[in-house]
Tab-separated table of C-alpha atoms in Angstrom:
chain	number	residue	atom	x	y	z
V	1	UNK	CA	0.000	0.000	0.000
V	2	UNK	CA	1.664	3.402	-1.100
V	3	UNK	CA	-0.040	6.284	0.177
V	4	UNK	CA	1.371	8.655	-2.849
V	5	UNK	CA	4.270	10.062	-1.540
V	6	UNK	CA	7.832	9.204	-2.895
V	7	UNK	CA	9.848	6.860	-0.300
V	8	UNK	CA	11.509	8.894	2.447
V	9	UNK	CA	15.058	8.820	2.386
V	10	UNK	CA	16.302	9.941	5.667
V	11	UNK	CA	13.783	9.750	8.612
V	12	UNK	CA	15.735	12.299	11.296
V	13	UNK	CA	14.824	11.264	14.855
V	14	UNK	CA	14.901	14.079	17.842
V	15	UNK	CA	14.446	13.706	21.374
V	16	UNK	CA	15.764	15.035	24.122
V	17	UNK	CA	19.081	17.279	24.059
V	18	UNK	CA	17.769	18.223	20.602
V	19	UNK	CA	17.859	22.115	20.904
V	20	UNK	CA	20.962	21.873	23.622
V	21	UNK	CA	22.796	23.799	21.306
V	22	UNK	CA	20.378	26.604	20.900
V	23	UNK	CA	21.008	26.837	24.643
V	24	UNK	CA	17.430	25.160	26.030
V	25	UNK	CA	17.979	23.258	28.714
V	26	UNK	CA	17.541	19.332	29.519
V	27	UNK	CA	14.431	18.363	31.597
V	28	UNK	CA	17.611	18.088	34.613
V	29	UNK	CA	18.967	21.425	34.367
V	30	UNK	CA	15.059	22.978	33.557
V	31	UNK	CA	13.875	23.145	37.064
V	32	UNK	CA	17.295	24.655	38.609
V	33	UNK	CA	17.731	27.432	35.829
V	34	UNK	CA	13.839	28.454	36.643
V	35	UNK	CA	14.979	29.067	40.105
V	36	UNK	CA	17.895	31.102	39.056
V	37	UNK	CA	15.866	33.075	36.603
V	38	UNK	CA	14.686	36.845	37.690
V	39	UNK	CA	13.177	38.132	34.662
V	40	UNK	CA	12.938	42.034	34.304
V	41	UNK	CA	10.388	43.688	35.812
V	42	UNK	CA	8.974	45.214	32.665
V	43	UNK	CA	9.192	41.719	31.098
V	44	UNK	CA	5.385	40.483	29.326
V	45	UNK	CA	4.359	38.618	31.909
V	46	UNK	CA	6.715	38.864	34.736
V	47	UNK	CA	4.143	39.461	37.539
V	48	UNK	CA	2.628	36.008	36.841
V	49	UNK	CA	5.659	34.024	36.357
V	50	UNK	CA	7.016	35.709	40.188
V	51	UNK	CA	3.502	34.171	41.626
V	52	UNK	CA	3.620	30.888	40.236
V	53	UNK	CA	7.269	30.291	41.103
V	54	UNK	CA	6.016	31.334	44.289
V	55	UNK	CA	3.443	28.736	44.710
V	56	UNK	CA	5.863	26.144	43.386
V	57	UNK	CA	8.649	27.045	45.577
V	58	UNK	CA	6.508	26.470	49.048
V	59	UNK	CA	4.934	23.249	47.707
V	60	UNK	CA	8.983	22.032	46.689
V	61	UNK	CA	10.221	23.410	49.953
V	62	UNK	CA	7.047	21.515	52.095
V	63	UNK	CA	7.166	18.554	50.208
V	64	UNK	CA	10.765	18.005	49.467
V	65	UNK	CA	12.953	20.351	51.613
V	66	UNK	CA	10.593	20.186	54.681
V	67	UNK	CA	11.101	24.126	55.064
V	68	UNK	CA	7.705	25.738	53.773
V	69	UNK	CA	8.278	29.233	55.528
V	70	UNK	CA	11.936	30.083	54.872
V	71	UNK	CA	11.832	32.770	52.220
V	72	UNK	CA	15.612	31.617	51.505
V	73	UNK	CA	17.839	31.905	48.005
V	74	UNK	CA	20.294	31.068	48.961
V	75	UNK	CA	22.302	29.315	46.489
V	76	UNK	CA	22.568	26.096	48.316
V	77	UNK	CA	18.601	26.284	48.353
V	78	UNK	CA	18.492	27.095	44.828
V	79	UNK	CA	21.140	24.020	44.379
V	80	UNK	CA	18.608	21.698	46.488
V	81	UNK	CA	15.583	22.366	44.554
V	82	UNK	CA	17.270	22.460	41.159
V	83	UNK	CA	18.273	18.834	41.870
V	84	UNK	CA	14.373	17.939	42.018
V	85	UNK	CA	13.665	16.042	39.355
V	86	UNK	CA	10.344	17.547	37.400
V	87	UNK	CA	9.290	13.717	36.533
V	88	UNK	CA	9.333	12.670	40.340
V	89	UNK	CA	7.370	16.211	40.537
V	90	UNK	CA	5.040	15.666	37.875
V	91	UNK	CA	3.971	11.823	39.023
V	92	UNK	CA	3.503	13.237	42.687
V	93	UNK	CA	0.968	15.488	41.542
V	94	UNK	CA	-0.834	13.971	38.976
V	95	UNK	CA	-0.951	10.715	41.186
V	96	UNK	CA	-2.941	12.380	44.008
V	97	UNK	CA	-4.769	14.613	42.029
V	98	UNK	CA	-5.763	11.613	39.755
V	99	UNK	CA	-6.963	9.977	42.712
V	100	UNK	CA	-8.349	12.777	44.430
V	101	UNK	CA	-5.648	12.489	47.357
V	102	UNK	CA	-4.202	15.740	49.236
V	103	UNK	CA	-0.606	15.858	50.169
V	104	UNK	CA	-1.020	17.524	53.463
V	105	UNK	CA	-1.023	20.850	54.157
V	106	UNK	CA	-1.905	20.844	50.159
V	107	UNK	CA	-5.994	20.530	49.339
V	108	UNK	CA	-6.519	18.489	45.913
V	109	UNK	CA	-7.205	22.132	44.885
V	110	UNK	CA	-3.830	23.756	45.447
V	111	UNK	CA	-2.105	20.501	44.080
V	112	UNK	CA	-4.175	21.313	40.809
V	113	UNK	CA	-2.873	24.987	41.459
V	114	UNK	CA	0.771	23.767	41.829
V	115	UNK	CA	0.296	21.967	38.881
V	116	UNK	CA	-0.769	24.807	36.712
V	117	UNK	CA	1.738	26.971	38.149
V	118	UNK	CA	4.760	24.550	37.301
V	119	UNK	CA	3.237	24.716	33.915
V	120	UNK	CA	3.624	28.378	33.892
V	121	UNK	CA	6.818	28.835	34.968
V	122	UNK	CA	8.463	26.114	32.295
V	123	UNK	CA	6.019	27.805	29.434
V	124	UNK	CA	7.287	30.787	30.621
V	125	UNK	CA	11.131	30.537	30.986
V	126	UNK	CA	10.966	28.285	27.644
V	127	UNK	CA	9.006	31.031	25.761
V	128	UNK	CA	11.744	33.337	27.505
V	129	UNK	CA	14.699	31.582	26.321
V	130	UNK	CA	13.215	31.190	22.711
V	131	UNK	CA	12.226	34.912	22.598
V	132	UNK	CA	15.855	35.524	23.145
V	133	UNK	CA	17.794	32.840	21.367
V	134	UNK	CA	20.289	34.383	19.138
V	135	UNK	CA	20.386	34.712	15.431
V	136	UNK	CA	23.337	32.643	15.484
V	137	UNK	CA	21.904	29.686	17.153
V	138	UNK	CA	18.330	29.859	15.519
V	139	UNK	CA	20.399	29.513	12.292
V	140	UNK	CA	22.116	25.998	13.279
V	141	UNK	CA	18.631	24.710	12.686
V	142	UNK	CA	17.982	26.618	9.719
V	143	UNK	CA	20.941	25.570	8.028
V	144	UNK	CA	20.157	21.848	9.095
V	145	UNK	CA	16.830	22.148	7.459
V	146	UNK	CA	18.380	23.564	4.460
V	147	UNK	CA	21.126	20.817	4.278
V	148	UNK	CA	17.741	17.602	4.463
V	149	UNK	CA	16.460	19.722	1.551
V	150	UNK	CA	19.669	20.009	-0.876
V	151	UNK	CA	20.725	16.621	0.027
V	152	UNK	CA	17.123	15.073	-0.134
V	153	UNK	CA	14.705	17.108	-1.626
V	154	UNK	CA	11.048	16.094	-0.047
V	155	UNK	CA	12.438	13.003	0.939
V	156	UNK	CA	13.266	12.837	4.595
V	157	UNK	CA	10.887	13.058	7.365
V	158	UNK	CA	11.367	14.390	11.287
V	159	UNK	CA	10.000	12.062	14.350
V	160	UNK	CA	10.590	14.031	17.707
V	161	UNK	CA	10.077	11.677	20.502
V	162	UNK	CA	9.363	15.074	22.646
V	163	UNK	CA	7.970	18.569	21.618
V	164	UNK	CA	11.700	20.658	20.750
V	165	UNK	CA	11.104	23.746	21.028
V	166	UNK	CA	13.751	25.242	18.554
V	167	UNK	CA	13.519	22.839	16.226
V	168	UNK	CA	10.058	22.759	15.776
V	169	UNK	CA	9.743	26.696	15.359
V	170	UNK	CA	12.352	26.922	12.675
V	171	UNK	CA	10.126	23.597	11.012
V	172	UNK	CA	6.951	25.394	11.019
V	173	UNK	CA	8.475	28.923	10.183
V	174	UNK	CA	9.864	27.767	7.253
V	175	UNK	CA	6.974	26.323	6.047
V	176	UNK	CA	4.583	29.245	6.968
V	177	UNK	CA	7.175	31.482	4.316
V	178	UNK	CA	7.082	28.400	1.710
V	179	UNK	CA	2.776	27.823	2.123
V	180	UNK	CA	3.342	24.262	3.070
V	181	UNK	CA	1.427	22.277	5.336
V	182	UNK	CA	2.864	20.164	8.482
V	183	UNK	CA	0.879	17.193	9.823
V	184	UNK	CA	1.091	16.325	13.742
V	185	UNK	CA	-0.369	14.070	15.403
């Protein structure tokens, strides 16, 4: 069964580490660079992000430092909660808020609000970075794009095994300019 298309050549397979270069972090390093960040105060946004790393800071510090009420930054802090690992983070919340469970002093309510506020803060810093990411680095990608299509024409596919940021942005740039059509799933 063909399904029209020529045969694909090259099938280019991404995953994590893919937009390293561009200088976006792993999932490791993600949740100890948010603590670092202090955006400007005139920065889009800025007055959310400071409130949701706010919530997310007292539910790491109750849940995994044990120290809800010290208003700390100290680097070794910062250090302590940048070794979190957003997985472990991630299954802890969605496990009791799945099953309806609170994580004491935490109502299944303000999990669902921790939740949402990690969300933020990672859409936020990741839109930040992005925003910001050189014209040098944006054009690694380009010119790797460019490359598939000299050396392969239509012929070569992408499967990203995660959403990549950079990546995926110079992908669906490119084919905004060009009129051409991308299919997700």
């Amino acid at each position: 069964m063909t399904s029209g298309r020529a045969e694909v050549k090259v099938a280019i397979v991404t995953g994590a580490g893919f937009s390293l270069p561009a200088g976006i972090p792993t999932q490791r390093e993600l949740l100890y660079q948010i603590e670092r960040f202090e955006p400007d105060i005139f920065q889009p946004g800025y007055l959310k992000f400071v409130q949701a790393k706010r919530v997310v800071n007292r539910f790491l510090r109750t849940i995994f430092l044990r120290d809800p009420d010290k208003d700390e930054r100290s680097e070794q802090v910062v250090q302590k909660l940048g070794n979190l690992q957003l997985e472990d983070i991630y299954s802890i919340l969605d496990r009791a808020i799945s099953k309806g469970d609170v994580l004491p002093p935490f109502s299944e309510t303000e999990l669902v609000n921790v939740r949402d506020a990690l969300d933020r803060c990672i859409m936020y810093y990741l839109n930040y970075l992005e925003t910001n990411l050189s014209p040098e680095k944006q054009r690694l990608y380009e010119r790797l794009y460019h490359k598939l299509l000299t050396d392969y024409g239509n012929d070569w596919i992408v499967i990203s095994t995660n959403w990549d940021t950079v990546w995926d942005e110079v992908i669906l740039s490119i084919c905004r300019q060009n009129n051409l059509v991308v299919f997700g799933k």
